[in-house]
PDB file of N, CA and C in Angstrom:
ATOM      1  N   VAL Z  30     -14.464 -15.806   1.587  1.00 56.00           N
ATOM      2  CA  VAL Z  30     -13.604 -15.316   0.521  1.00 56.00           C
ATOM      3  C   VAL Z  30     -12.286 -14.876   1.149  1.00 56.00           C
ATOM      4  N   ASP Z  31     -11.191 -15.351   0.611  1.00 62.00           N
ATOM      5  CA  ASP Z  31      -9.894 -14.905   1.135  1.00 62.00           C
ATOM      6  C   ASP Z  31      -9.017 -14.361   0.025  1.00 62.00           C
ATOM      7  N   THR Z  32      -9.628 -13.791  -0.983  1.00 60.00           N
ATOM      8  CA  THR Z  32      -8.875 -13.107  -2.031  1.00 60.00           C
ATOM      9  C   THR Z  32      -9.340 -11.664  -2.098  1.00 60.00           C
ATOM     10  N   ALA Z  33      -8.406 -10.756  -2.303  1.00 58.00           N
ATOM     11  CA  ALA Z  33      -8.740  -9.339  -2.384  1.00 58.00           C
ATOM     12  C   ALA Z  33      -9.171  -8.995  -3.807  1.00 58.00           C
ATOM     13  N   LEU Z  34     -10.213  -8.207  -3.885  1.00 61.00           N
ATOM     14  CA  LEU Z  34     -10.679  -7.739  -5.187  1.00 61.00           C
ATOM     15  C   LEU Z  34     -10.056  -6.381  -5.473  1.00 61.00           C
ATOM     16  N   GLN Z  35     -10.081  -5.972  -6.737  1.00 64.00           N
ATOM     17  CA  GLN Z  35      -9.517  -4.680  -7.109  1.00 64.00           C
ATOM     18  C   GLN Z  35     -10.545  -3.858  -7.864  1.00 64.00           C
ATOM     19  N   LYS Z  36     -10.584  -2.559  -7.534  1.00 75.00           N
ATOM     20  CA  LYS Z  36     -11.442  -1.639  -8.265  1.00 75.00           C
ATOM     21  C   LYS Z  36     -10.667  -0.990  -9.406  1.00 75.00           C
ATOM     22  N   GLY Z  37      -9.356  -1.016  -9.311  1.00 78.00           N
ATOM     23  CA  GLY Z  37      -8.528  -0.434 -10.350  1.00 78.00           C
ATOM     24  C   GLY Z  37      -7.921   0.909 -10.000  1.00 78.00           C
ATOM     25  N   THR Z  38      -8.347   1.528  -8.892  1.00 84.00           N
ATOM     26  CA  THR Z  38      -7.822   2.852  -8.555  1.00 84.00           C
ATOM     27  C   THR Z  38      -6.346   2.797  -8.173  1.00 84.00           C
ATOM     28  N   GLY Z  39      -5.922   1.745  -7.488  1.00 88.00           N
ATOM     29  CA  GLY Z  39      -4.506   1.622  -7.143  1.00 88.00           C
ATOM     30  C   GLY Z  39      -3.655   1.437  -8.378  1.00 88.00           C
ATOM     31  N   LYS Z  40      -4.126   0.597  -9.279  1.00 89.00           N
ATOM     32  CA  LYS Z  40      -3.400   0.373 -10.536  1.00 89.00           C
ATOM     33  C   LYS Z  40      -3.301   1.677 -11.322  1.00 89.00           C
ATOM     34  N   TRP Z  41      -4.399   2.400 -11.402  1.00 91.00           N
ATOM     35  CA  TRP Z  41      -4.403   3.672 -12.123  1.00 91.00           C
ATOM     36  C   TRP Z  41      -3.409   4.651 -11.491  1.00 91.00           C
ATOM     37  N   THR Z  42      -3.386   4.695 -10.159  1.00 92.00           N
ATOM     38  CA  THR Z  42      -2.469   5.590  -9.458  1.00 92.00           C
ATOM     39  C   THR Z  42      -1.020   5.230  -9.751  1.00 92.00           C
ATOM     40  N   VAL Z  43      -0.703   3.939  -9.715  1.00 93.00           N
ATOM     41  CA  VAL Z  43       0.669   3.493  -9.988  1.00 93.00           C
ATOM     42  C   VAL Z  43       1.047   3.791 -11.434  1.00 93.00           C
ATOM     43  N   GLU Z  44       0.131   3.547 -12.372  1.00 94.00           N
ATOM     44  CA  GLU Z  44       0.410   3.866 -13.778  1.00 94.00           C
ATOM     45  C   GLU Z  44       0.689   5.363 -13.948  1.00 94.00           C
ATOM     46  N   SER Z  45      -0.116   6.193 -13.293  1.00 95.00           N
ATOM     47  CA  SER Z  45       0.100   7.645 -13.363  1.00 95.00           C
ATOM     48  C   SER Z  45       1.439   8.030 -12.756  1.00 95.00           C
ATOM     49  N   SER Z  46       1.800   7.376 -11.662  1.00 96.00           N
ATOM     50  CA  SER Z  46       3.071   7.699 -11.018  1.00 96.00           C
ATOM     51  C   SER Z  46       4.250   7.360 -11.932  1.00 96.00           C
ATOM     52  N   LEU Z  47       4.124   6.256 -12.652  1.00 96.00           N
ATOM     53  CA  LEU Z  47       5.187   5.893 -13.596  1.00 96.00           C
ATOM     54  C   LEU Z  47       5.252   6.896 -14.738  1.00 96.00           C
ATOM     55  N   ASP Z  48       4.105   7.298 -15.251  1.00 97.00           N
ATOM     56  CA  ASP Z  48       4.069   8.279 -16.330  1.00 97.00           C
ATOM     57  C   ASP Z  48       4.677   9.608 -15.905  1.00 97.00           C
ATOM     58  N   LEU Z  49       4.451   9.987 -14.642  1.00 97.00           N
ATOM     59  CA  LEU Z  49       4.913  11.280 -14.141  1.00 97.00           C
ATOM     60  C   LEU Z  49       6.275  11.212 -13.456  1.00 97.00           C
ATOM     61  N   GLY Z  50       6.804   9.995 -13.283  1.00 97.00           N
ATOM     62  CA  GLY Z  50       8.120   9.840 -12.659  1.00 97.00           C
ATOM     63  C   GLY Z  50       8.135  10.087 -11.161  1.00 97.00           C
ATOM     64  N   ILE Z  51       7.018   9.800 -10.504  1.00 97.00           N
ATOM     65  CA  ILE Z  51       6.919   9.999  -9.053  1.00 97.00           C
ATOM     66  C   ILE Z  51       6.716   8.639  -8.381  1.00 97.00           C
ATOM     67  N   PRO Z  52       7.601   8.249  -7.467  1.00 94.00           N
ATOM     68  CA  PRO Z  52       7.444   6.941  -6.815  1.00 94.00           C
ATOM     69  C   PRO Z  52       6.315   6.949  -5.790  1.00 94.00           C
ATOM     70  N   VAL Z  53       5.388   6.026  -5.938  1.00 95.00           N
ATOM     71  CA  VAL Z  53       4.344   5.812  -4.928  1.00 95.00           C
ATOM     72  C   VAL Z  53       4.473   4.355  -4.473  1.00 95.00           C
ATOM     73  N   THR Z  54       5.558   4.087  -3.775  1.00 93.00           N
ATOM     74  CA  THR Z  54       5.938   2.716  -3.436  1.00 93.00           C
ATOM     75  C   THR Z  54       4.919   1.994  -2.558  1.00 93.00           C
ATOM     76  N   LEU Z  55       4.331   2.688  -1.593  1.00 92.00           N
ATOM     77  CA  LEU Z  55       3.368   2.006  -0.716  1.00 92.00           C
ATOM     78  C   LEU Z  55       2.119   1.595  -1.477  1.00 92.00           C
ATOM     79  N   ILE Z  56       1.628   2.466  -2.334  1.00 91.00           N
ATOM     80  CA  ILE Z  56       0.442   2.125  -3.125  1.00 91.00           C
ATOM     81  C   ILE Z  56       0.787   1.002  -4.094  1.00 91.00           C
ATOM     82  N   GLY Z  57       1.963   1.077  -4.703  1.00 93.00           N
ATOM     83  CA  GLY Z  57       2.396   0.022  -5.617  1.00 93.00           C
ATOM     84  C   GLY Z  57       2.471  -1.330  -4.932  1.00 93.00           C
ATOM     85  N   GLU Z  58       3.040  -1.366  -3.744  1.00 94.00           N
ATOM     86  CA  GLU Z  58       3.140  -2.630  -3.008  1.00 94.00           C
ATOM     87  C   GLU Z  58       1.765  -3.151  -2.610  1.00 94.00           C
ATOM     88  N   ALA Z  59       0.836  -2.252  -2.298  1.00 90.00           N
ATOM     89  CA  ALA Z  59      -0.527  -2.684  -1.970  1.00 90.00           C
ATOM     90  C   ALA Z  59      -1.187  -3.321  -3.183  1.00 90.00           C
ATOM     91  N   VAL Z  60      -0.960  -2.744  -4.370  1.00 91.00           N
ATOM     92  CA  VAL Z  60      -1.512  -3.326  -5.598  1.00 91.00           C
ATOM     93  C   VAL Z  60      -0.919  -4.715  -5.824  1.00 91.00           C
ATOM     94  N   TYR Z  61       0.389  -4.854  -5.632  1.00 91.00           N
ATOM     95  CA  TYR Z  61       1.035  -6.163  -5.815  1.00 91.00           C
ATOM     96  C   TYR Z  61       0.523  -7.179  -4.793  1.00 91.00           C
ATOM     97  N   ALA Z  62       0.318  -6.746  -3.553  1.00 90.00           N
ATOM     98  CA  ALA Z  62      -0.187  -7.658  -2.520  1.00 90.00           C
ATOM     99  C   ALA Z  62      -1.585  -8.151  -2.874  1.00 90.00           C
ATOM    100  N   ARG Z  63      -2.407  -7.271  -3.426  1.00 88.00           N
ATOM    101  CA  ARG Z  63      -3.752  -7.682  -3.850  1.00 88.00           C
ATOM    102  C   ARG Z  63      -3.658  -8.674  -5.008  1.00 88.00           C
ATOM    103  N   ALA Z  64      -2.716  -8.432  -5.917  1.00 88.00           N
ATOM    104  CA  ALA Z  64      -2.542  -9.362  -7.045  1.00 88.00           C
ATOM    105  C   ALA Z  64      -2.141 -10.746  -6.524  1.00 88.00           C
ATOM    106  N   LEU Z  65      -1.209 -10.768  -5.567  1.00 87.00           N
ATOM    107  CA  LEU Z  65      -0.802 -12.051  -4.981  1.00 87.00           C
ATOM    108  C   LEU Z  65      -1.960 -12.713  -4.246  1.00 87.00           C
ATOM    109  N   SER Z  66      -2.741 -11.916  -3.550  1.00 87.00           N
ATOM    110  CA  SER Z  66      -3.884 -12.459  -2.820  1.00 87.00           C
ATOM    111  C   SER Z  66      -4.881 -13.121  -3.759  1.00 87.00           C
ATOM    112  N   SER Z  67      -4.995 -12.591  -4.964  1.00 88.00           N
ATOM    113  CA  SER Z  67      -5.972 -13.143  -5.909  1.00 88.00           C
ATOM    114  C   SER Z  67      -5.550 -14.499  -6.470  1.00 88.00           C
ATOM    115  N   MET Z  68      -4.323 -14.920  -6.218  1.00 90.00           N
ATOM    116  CA  MET Z  68      -3.808 -16.198  -6.726  1.00 90.00           C
ATOM    117  C   MET Z  68      -4.088 -17.322  -5.735  1.00 90.00           C
ATOM    118  N   LYS Z  69      -5.349 -17.524  -5.409  1.00 91.00           N
ATOM    119  CA  LYS Z  69      -5.715 -18.483  -4.369  1.00 91.00           C
ATOM    120  C   LYS Z  69      -5.271 -19.900  -4.718  1.00 91.00           C
ATOM    121  N   GLU Z  70      -5.474 -20.327  -5.949  1.00 92.00           N
ATOM    122  CA  GLU Z  70      -5.089 -21.683  -6.339  1.00 92.00           C
ATOM    123  C   GLU Z  70      -3.617 -21.949  -6.054  1.00 92.00           C
ATOM    124  N   GLU Z  71      -2.767 -20.986  -6.447  1.00 93.00           N
ATOM    125  CA  GLU Z  71      -1.333 -21.128  -6.228  1.00 93.00           C
ATOM    126  C   GLU Z  71      -1.012 -21.165  -4.740  1.00 93.00           C
ATOM    127  N   ARG Z  72      -1.702 -20.328  -3.951  1.00 89.00           N
ATOM    128  CA  ARG Z  72      -1.449 -20.313  -2.514  1.00 89.00           C
ATOM    129  C   ARG Z  72      -1.842 -21.630  -1.866  1.00 89.00           C
ATOM    130  N   VAL Z  73      -2.949 -22.203  -2.305  1.00 91.00           N
ATOM    131  CA  VAL Z  73      -3.388 -23.486  -1.751  1.00 91.00           C
ATOM    132  C   VAL Z  73      -2.377 -24.580  -2.091  1.00 91.00           C
ATOM    133  N   LEU Z  74      -1.914 -24.611  -3.338  1.00 94.00           N
ATOM    134  CA  LEU Z  74      -0.903 -25.599  -3.733  1.00 94.00           C
ATOM    135  C   LEU Z  74       0.383 -25.414  -2.935  1.00 94.00           C
ATOM    136  N   ALA Z  75       0.820 -24.172  -2.795  1.00 93.00           N
ATOM    137  CA  ALA Z  75       2.054 -23.897  -2.058  1.00 93.00           C
ATOM    138  C   ALA Z  75       1.928 -24.314  -0.594  1.00 93.00           C
ATOM    139  N   SER Z  76       0.740 -24.147  -0.013  1.00 90.00           N
ATOM    140  CA  SER Z  76       0.559 -24.499   1.398  1.00 90.00           C
ATOM    141  C   SER Z  76       0.701 -25.993   1.638  1.00 90.00           C
ATOM    142  N   LYS Z  77       0.549 -26.784   0.590  1.00 93.00           N
ATOM    143  CA  LYS Z  77       0.719 -28.235   0.725  1.00 93.00           C
ATOM    144  C   LYS Z  77       2.190 -28.639   0.701  1.00 93.00           C
ATOM    145  N   VAL Z  78       3.045 -27.765   0.191  1.00 95.00           N
ATOM    146  CA  VAL Z  78       4.468 -28.039   0.076  1.00 95.00           C
ATOM    147  C   VAL Z  78       5.263 -27.310   1.165  1.00 95.00           C
ATOM    148  N   LEU Z  79       4.889 -26.089   1.439  1.00 92.00           N
ATOM    149  CA  LEU Z  79       5.619 -25.261   2.408  1.00 92.00           C
ATOM    150  C   LEU Z  79       4.959 -25.339   3.774  1.00 92.00           C
ATOM    151  N   GLN Z  80       5.756 -25.539   4.796  1.00 87.00           N
ATOM    152  CA  GLN Z  80       5.231 -25.669   6.156  1.00 87.00           C
ATOM    153  C   GLN Z  80       4.894 -24.327   6.789  1.00 87.00           C
ATOM    154  N   GLY Z  81       5.709 -23.339   6.551  1.00 85.00           N
ATOM    155  CA  GLY Z  81       5.522 -22.062   7.241  1.00 85.00           C
ATOM    156  C   GLY Z  81       6.095 -22.139   8.643  1.00 85.00           C
ATOM    157  N   PRO Z  82       6.109 -21.026   9.345  1.00 86.00           N
ATOM    158  CA  PRO Z  82       6.686 -21.016  10.700  1.00 86.00           C
ATOM    159  C   PRO Z  82       5.775 -21.718  11.695  1.00 86.00           C
ATOM    160  N   GLY Z  83       6.384 -22.249  12.714  1.00 88.00           N
ATOM    161  CA  GLY Z  83       5.623 -22.865  13.793  1.00 88.00           C
ATOM    162  C   GLY Z  83       5.072 -21.794  14.722  1.00 88.00           C
ATOM    163  N   ALA Z  84       4.214 -22.192  15.609  1.00 91.00           N
ATOM    164  CA  ALA Z  84       3.640 -21.256  16.574  1.00 91.00           C
ATOM    165  C   ALA Z  84       4.732 -20.764  17.521  1.00 91.00           C
ATOM    166  N   VAL Z  85       4.728 -19.471  17.782  1.00 91.00           N
ATOM    167  CA  VAL Z  85       5.701 -18.866  18.687  1.00 91.00           C
ATOM    168  C   VAL Z  85       4.934 -18.066  19.729  1.00 91.00           C
ATOM    169  N   GLN Z  86       5.296 -18.237  20.972  1.00 92.00           N
ATOM    170  CA  GLN Z  86       4.672 -17.487  22.057  1.00 92.00           C
ATOM    171  C   GLN Z  86       5.460 -16.205  22.276  1.00 92.00           C
ATOM    172  N   PHE Z  87       4.803 -15.064  22.163  1.00 92.00           N
ATOM    173  CA  PHE Z  87       5.457 -13.774  22.377  1.00 92.00           C
ATOM    174  C   PHE Z  87       5.826 -13.636  23.850  1.00 92.00           C
ATOM    175  N   LYS Z  88       7.078 -13.232  24.106  1.00 94.00           N
ATOM    176  CA  LYS Z  88       7.556 -13.139  25.482  1.00 94.00           C
ATOM    177  C   LYS Z  88       7.970 -11.733  25.881  1.00 94.00           C
ATOM    178  N   GLY Z  89       7.759 -10.756  24.990  1.00 96.00           N
ATOM    179  CA  GLY Z  89       8.181  -9.391  25.272  1.00 96.00           C
ATOM    180  C   GLY Z  89       7.106  -8.579  25.966  1.00 96.00           C
ATOM    181  N   ASP Z  90       7.314  -7.288  25.967  1.00 97.00           N
ATOM    182  CA  ASP Z  90       6.378  -6.328  26.548  1.00 97.00           C
ATOM    183  C   ASP Z  90       5.251  -6.099  25.546  1.00 97.00           C
ATOM    184  N   LYS Z  91       4.094  -6.670  25.827  1.00 96.00           N
ATOM    185  CA  LYS Z  91       2.972  -6.624  24.880  1.00 96.00           C
ATOM    186  C   LYS Z  91       2.535  -5.185  24.603  1.00 96.00           C
ATOM    187  N   ALA Z  92       2.440  -4.360  25.619  1.00 97.00           N
ATOM    188  CA  ALA Z  92       2.002  -2.973  25.433  1.00 97.00           C
ATOM    189  C   ALA Z  92       2.994  -2.209  24.553  1.00 97.00           C
ATOM    190  N   ALA Z  93       4.289  -2.407  24.789  1.00 98.00           N
ATOM    191  CA  ALA Z  93       5.308  -1.726  23.981  1.00 98.00           C
ATOM    192  C   ALA Z  93       5.261  -2.221  22.536  1.00 98.00           C
ATOM    193  N   PHE Z  94       5.038  -3.502  22.363  1.00 97.00           N
ATOM    194  CA  PHE Z  94       4.946  -4.069  21.011  1.00 97.00           C
ATOM    195  C   PHE Z  94       3.750  -3.478  20.266  1.00 97.00           C
ATOM    196  N   ILE Z  95       2.616  -3.413  20.927  1.00 97.00           N
ATOM    197  CA  ILE Z  95       1.416  -2.845  20.305  1.00 97.00           C
ATOM    198  C   ILE Z  95       1.631  -1.377  19.965  1.00 97.00           C
ATOM    199  N   GLU Z  96       2.294  -0.648  20.841  1.00 98.00           N
ATOM    200  CA  GLU Z  96       2.587   0.762  20.564  1.00 98.00           C
ATOM    201  C   GLU Z  96       3.524   0.897  19.369  1.00 98.00           C
ATOM    202  N   SER Z  97       4.496   0.018  19.253  1.00 98.00           N
ATOM    203  CA  SER Z  97       5.397   0.042  18.099  1.00 98.00           C
ATOM    204  C   SER Z  97       4.629  -0.215  16.804  1.00 98.00           C
ATOM    205  N   ILE Z  98       3.701  -1.151  16.839  1.00 98.00           N
ATOM    206  CA  ILE Z  98       2.877  -1.444  15.667  1.00 98.00           C
ATOM    207  C   ILE Z  98       2.017  -0.232  15.320  1.00 98.00           C
ATOM    208  N   ARG Z  99       1.438   0.414  16.324  1.00 98.00           N
ATOM    209  CA  ARG Z  99       0.617   1.607  16.101  1.00 98.00           C
ATOM    210  C   ARG Z  99       1.433   2.710  15.442  1.00 98.00           C
ATOM    211  N   GLN Z 100       2.643   2.934  15.944  1.00 98.00           N
ATOM    212  CA  GLN Z 100       3.504   3.971  15.376  1.00 98.00           C
ATOM    213  C   GLN Z 100       3.925   3.626  13.953  1.00 98.00           C
ATOM    214  N   ALA Z 101       4.191   2.353  13.684  1.00 98.00           N
ATOM    215  CA  ALA Z 101       4.567   1.936  12.335  1.00 98.00           C
ATOM    216  C   ALA Z 101       3.407   2.155  11.361  1.00 98.00           C
ATOM    217  N   LEU Z 102       2.195   1.853  11.783  1.00 96.00           N
ATOM    218  CA  LEU Z 102       1.025   2.079  10.944  1.00 96.00           C
ATOM    219  C   LEU Z 102       0.860   3.570  10.662  1.00 96.00           C
ATOM    220  N   TYR Z 103       1.011   4.385  11.698  1.00 97.00           N
ATOM    221  CA  TYR Z 103       0.905   5.841  11.533  1.00 97.00           C
ATOM    222  C   TYR Z 103       1.968   6.351  10.555  1.00 97.00           C
ATOM    223  N   ALA Z 104       3.196   5.872  10.692  1.00 96.00           N
ATOM    224  CA  ALA Z 104       4.275   6.283   9.786  1.00 96.00           C
ATOM    225  C   ALA Z 104       3.967   5.872   8.353  1.00 96.00           C
ATOM    226  N   SER Z 105       3.410   4.678   8.167  1.00 94.00           N
ATOM    227  CA  SER Z 105       3.085   4.232   6.807  1.00 94.00           C
ATOM    228  C   SER Z 105       1.989   5.098   6.196  1.00 94.00           C
ATOM    229  N   LYS Z 106       1.042   5.540   7.015  1.00 94.00           N
ATOM    230  CA  LYS Z 106      -0.001   6.443   6.514  1.00 94.00           C
ATOM    231  C   LYS Z 106       0.602   7.778   6.090  1.00 94.00           C
ATOM    232  N   LEU Z 107       1.510   8.298   6.906  1.00 95.00           N
ATOM    233  CA  LEU Z 107       2.170   9.561   6.562  1.00 95.00           C
ATOM    234  C   LEU Z 107       2.914   9.448   5.235  1.00 95.00           C
ATOM    235  N   VAL Z 108       3.655   8.367   5.064  1.00 94.00           N
ATOM    236  CA  VAL Z 108       4.409   8.165   3.823  1.00 94.00           C
ATOM    237  C   VAL Z 108       3.458   8.041   2.643  1.00 94.00           C
ATOM    238  N   SER Z 109       2.366   7.308   2.812  1.00 92.00           N
ATOM    239  CA  SER Z 109       1.409   7.135   1.731  1.00 92.00           C
ATOM    240  C   SER Z 109       0.796   8.473   1.317  1.00 92.00           C
ATOM    241  N   TYR Z 110       0.392   9.273   2.315  1.00 93.00           N
ATOM    242  CA  TYR Z 110      -0.159  10.596   1.999  1.00 93.00           C
ATOM    243  C   TYR Z 110       0.891  11.472   1.329  1.00 93.00           C
ATOM    244  N   ALA Z 111       2.121  11.447   1.835  1.00 95.00           N
ATOM    245  CA  ALA Z 111       3.188  12.256   1.233  1.00 95.00           C
ATOM    246  C   ALA Z 111       3.403  11.862  -0.222  1.00 95.00           C
ATOM    247  N   GLN Z 112       3.428  10.562  -0.496  1.00 95.00           N
ATOM    248  CA  GLN Z 112       3.608  10.110  -1.876  1.00 95.00           C
ATOM    249  C   GLN Z 112       2.424  10.526  -2.748  1.00 95.00           C
ATOM    250  N   GLY Z 113       1.224  10.442  -2.213  1.00 94.00           N
ATOM    251  CA  GLY Z 113       0.042  10.864  -2.961  1.00 94.00           C
ATOM    252  C   GLY Z 113       0.082  12.339  -3.296  1.00 94.00           C
ATOM    253  N   TYR Z 114       0.466  13.177  -2.328  1.00 96.00           N
ATOM    254  CA  TYR Z 114       0.559  14.612  -2.584  1.00 96.00           C
ATOM    255  C   TYR Z 114       1.695  14.946  -3.543  1.00 96.00           C
ATOM    256  N   MET Z 115       2.786  14.195  -3.491  1.00 96.00           N
ATOM    257  CA  MET Z 115       3.864  14.398  -4.471  1.00 96.00           C
ATOM    258  C   MET Z 115       3.346  14.126  -5.878  1.00 96.00           C
ATOM    259  N   LEU Z 116       2.549  13.071  -6.014  1.00 96.00           N
ATOM    260  CA  LEU Z 116       1.972  12.730  -7.312  1.00 96.00           C
ATOM    261  C   LEU Z 116       1.014  13.823  -7.767  1.00 96.00           C
ATOM    262  N   LEU Z 117       0.170  14.308  -6.864  1.00 96.00           N
ATOM    263  CA  LEU Z 117      -0.745  15.397  -7.217  1.00 96.00           C
ATOM    264  C   LEU Z 117       0.016  16.655  -7.634  1.00 96.00           C
ATOM    265  N   ARG Z 118       1.081  16.977  -6.903  1.00 96.00           N
ATOM    266  CA  ARG Z 118       1.866  18.166  -7.229  1.00 96.00           C
ATOM    267  C   ARG Z 118       2.468  18.065  -8.625  1.00 96.00           C
ATOM    268  N   GLN Z 119       3.016  16.888  -8.954  1.00 97.00           N
ATOM    269  CA  GLN Z 119       3.614  16.711 -10.276  1.00 97.00           C
ATOM    270  C   GLN Z 119       2.544  16.746 -11.371  1.00 97.00           C
ATOM    271  N   ALA Z 120       1.399  16.133 -11.112  1.00 97.00           N
ATOM    272  CA  ALA Z 120       0.303  16.156 -12.088  1.00 97.00           C
ATOM    273  C   ALA Z 120      -0.174  17.583 -12.298  1.00 97.00           C
ATOM    274  N   ALA Z 121      -0.241  18.369 -11.230  1.00 97.00           N
ATOM    275  CA  ALA Z 121      -0.660  19.767 -11.351  1.00 97.00           C
ATOM    276  C   ALA Z 121       0.312  20.546 -12.231  1.00 97.00           C
ATOM    277  N   LYS Z 122       1.606  20.307 -12.053  1.00 97.00           N
ATOM    278  CA  LYS Z 122       2.604  20.962 -12.912  1.00 97.00           C
ATOM    279  C   LYS Z 122       2.435  20.538 -14.363  1.00 97.00           C
ATOM    280  N   GLU Z 123       2.301  19.235 -14.546  1.00 97.00           N
ATOM    281  CA  GLU Z 123       2.218  18.659 -15.894  1.00 97.00           C
ATOM    282  C   GLU Z 123       0.983  19.130 -16.658  1.00 97.00           C
ATOM    283  N   PHE Z 124      -0.147  19.224 -15.968  1.00 97.00           N
ATOM    284  CA  PHE Z 124      -1.407  19.497 -16.645  1.00 97.00           C
ATOM    285  C   PHE Z 124      -1.944  20.907 -16.395  1.00 97.00           C
ATOM    286  N   GLY Z 125      -1.175  21.727 -15.682  1.00 97.00           N
ATOM    287  CA  GLY Z 125      -1.584  23.108 -15.438  1.00 97.00           C
ATOM    288  C   GLY Z 125      -2.755  23.243 -14.469  1.00 97.00           C
ATOM    289  N   TRP Z 126      -2.866  22.322 -13.539  1.00 97.00           N
ATOM    290  CA  TRP Z 126      -3.944  22.384 -12.559  1.00 97.00           C
ATOM    291  C   TRP Z 126      -3.574  23.335 -11.420  1.00 97.00           C
ATOM    292  N   GLU Z 127      -4.559  23.995 -10.852  1.00 96.00           N
ATOM    293  CA  GLU Z 127      -4.374  24.779  -9.637  1.00 96.00           C
ATOM    294  C   GLU Z 127      -5.162  24.078  -8.546  1.00 96.00           C
ATOM    295  N   LEU Z 128      -4.472  23.263  -7.781  1.00 95.00           N
ATOM    296  CA  LEU Z 128      -5.131  22.465  -6.754  1.00 95.00           C
ATOM    297  C   LEU Z 128      -5.105  23.162  -5.400  1.00 95.00           C
ATOM    298  N   ASN Z 129      -6.176  23.017  -4.654  1.00 94.00           N
ATOM    299  CA  ASN Z 129      -6.254  23.469  -3.271  1.00 94.00           C
ATOM    300  C   ASN Z 129      -5.871  22.259  -2.409  1.00 94.00           C
ATOM    301  N   TYR Z 130      -4.593  22.120  -2.095  1.00 92.00           N
ATOM    302  CA  TYR Z 130      -4.120  20.923  -1.405  1.00 92.00           C
ATOM    303  C   TYR Z 130      -4.752  20.745  -0.031  1.00 92.00           C
ATOM    304  N   GLY Z 131      -5.115  21.856   0.632  1.00 90.00           N
ATOM    305  CA  GLY Z 131      -5.779  21.769   1.926  1.00 90.00           C
ATOM    306  C   GLY Z 131      -7.188  21.220   1.814  1.00 90.00           C
ATOM    307  N   GLY Z 132      -7.777  21.333   0.625  1.00 91.00           N
ATOM    308  CA  GLY Z 132      -9.134  20.860   0.427  1.00 91.00           C
ATOM    309  C   GLY Z 132      -9.204  19.496  -0.259  1.00 91.00           C
ATOM    310  N   VAL Z 133      -8.035  18.996  -0.669  1.00 87.00           N
ATOM    311  CA  VAL Z 133      -8.018  17.714  -1.380  1.00 87.00           C
ATOM    312  C   VAL Z 133      -8.242  16.589  -0.408  1.00 87.00           C
TER     313      VAL Z 133
END
């Protein structure tokens, strides 16, 4: 299987963010990527027309490159958590919730 399935939690989160006016861009992009992944027929057809990039041999510092990727992943996690907590904070204001953010 090379298509991503959805449980609906990302969609629900994005819908809530729109309702509350809080951008959750990373979660939104993940939902869109899953939607694109589910279009297997279209991807197969496109692969017959589009060549894509050729093989490229990496010539840089492999350890430094891997560390850069690790840091980028860590930064994306931080942004995702920050956006999630912003959404929770706004929902708490909107609905009168008293959330224990340290326990969430």
